Short mmCIF file of C-alpha atoms in Angstrom, two decimals:
data_model
loop_
_atom_site.label_atom_id
_atom_site.label_comp_id
_atom_site.label_asym_id
_atom_site.label_seq_id
_atom_site.Cartn_x
_atom_site.Cartn_y
_atom_site.Cartn_z
CA PRO A 195 -10.16 10.84 11.37
CA ARG A 196 -11.85 7.47 11.17
CA GLU A 197 -14.15 6.21 13.90
CA ILE A 198 -14.85 2.51 14.38
CA PRO A 199 -17.81 1.42 16.53
CA ALA A 200 -16.63 -0.68 19.49
CA PRO A 201 -19.52 -2.14 21.51
CA SER A 202 -16.98 -3.49 24.03
CA LEU A 203 -16.18 0.08 25.19
CA PRO A 204 -18.37 1.88 27.71
CA PRO A 205 -20.94 4.30 26.22
CA GLY A 206 -19.46 7.61 25.13
CA VAL A 207 -15.80 6.48 25.36
CA ARG A 208 -13.49 7.36 22.45
CA LYS A 209 -10.07 5.60 22.35
CA GLN A 210 -7.33 6.51 19.86
CA VAL A 211 -5.67 3.40 18.39
CA ASP A 212 -3.65 4.93 15.52
CA PHE A 213 -2.17 8.37 14.98
CA ALA A 214 -2.34 10.44 11.81
CA ALA A 215 0.69 10.44 9.51
CA GLU A 216 1.62 12.81 6.70
CA GLY A 217 2.90 10.08 4.41
CA ALA A 218 6.33 10.00 2.82
CA ARG A 219 8.36 9.21 -0.25
CA VAL A 220 11.49 7.24 0.64
CA GLU A 221 14.31 6.61 -1.81
CA VAL A 222 17.21 4.27 -1.06
CA ARG A 223 20.19 4.16 -3.41
CA ARG A 224 22.90 1.52 -3.32
CA THR A 225 26.23 1.38 -5.11
CA VAL A 226 28.31 -1.82 -5.12
CA ARG A 227 31.89 -1.59 -6.44
CA TYR A 228 33.54 -4.90 -7.29
CA ARG A 229 37.28 -5.49 -7.22
CA ASP A 230 37.30 -6.14 -10.96
CA GLY A 231 35.99 -2.57 -11.56
CA ARG A 232 32.36 -3.37 -12.19
CA VAL A 233 29.84 -1.05 -10.54
CA LEU A 234 26.27 -1.98 -9.72
CA GLU A 235 23.84 0.82 -8.86
CA ASN A 236 20.19 0.47 -7.97
CA LYS A 237 17.49 2.35 -6.13
CA VAL A 238 14.25 1.45 -4.43
CA VAL A 239 11.46 3.99 -4.00
CA SER A 240 8.61 3.50 -1.52
CA VAL A 241 5.63 5.81 -1.29
CA TYR A 242 3.51 5.90 1.86
CA ARG A 243 0.13 7.58 1.59
CA PRO A 244 -1.01 9.87 4.39
CA TRP A 245 -3.73 8.67 6.72
CA GLY A 246 -5.87 10.07 9.48
CA ALA A 247 -6.12 9.08 13.10
CA VAL A 248 -8.24 6.05 14.00
CA TYR A 249 -10.52 5.92 17.05
CA LEU A 250 -12.57 3.16 18.65
CA VAL A 251 -15.88 4.60 19.82
CA GLY A 252 -18.22 3.17 22.44
CA PRO A 253 -21.96 3.16 21.84
CA THR A 254 -23.89 6.42 22.07
CA PRO A 255 -25.10 6.90 25.64
CA PRO A 256 -28.88 6.84 26.05
CA PRO A 257 -30.46 10.29 26.35
CA GLU A 258 -31.10 11.49 29.87
CA ALA A 259 -34.73 11.63 30.97
CA PRO A 260 -36.10 15.17 31.07
CA PRO A 261 -36.51 16.59 34.56
CA ALA A 262 -39.90 16.01 36.21
CA PRO A 263 -42.18 19.05 36.13
CA PRO A 264 -42.47 20.85 39.46
CA ALA A 265 -45.31 19.70 41.66
CA GLN A 266 -48.44 21.81 41.33
CA GLY A 267 -49.18 22.90 44.84
CA GLY A 268 -51.29 25.44 46.59
CA GLY A 269 -54.99 25.90 46.47
CA ALA A 270 -57.49 28.60 45.74
CA PRO A 271 -57.65 31.48 48.26
#
């Protein structure tokens, strides 16, 4: 998958904008028969490469502040 930084998204958000595809090889054949007996045949081949999903990704959220240490209380006996 491909990730594209998107500062317009909230931090930590990941939004899929294109789905993965396996790719394909497509062949189209055409035969034209004329009244005078002529025959025209042709074919067109298209090849589509596979691709991965595409995501827009918001900025990395800032790290959370570590918790404050517990208050040192109590005195000497």
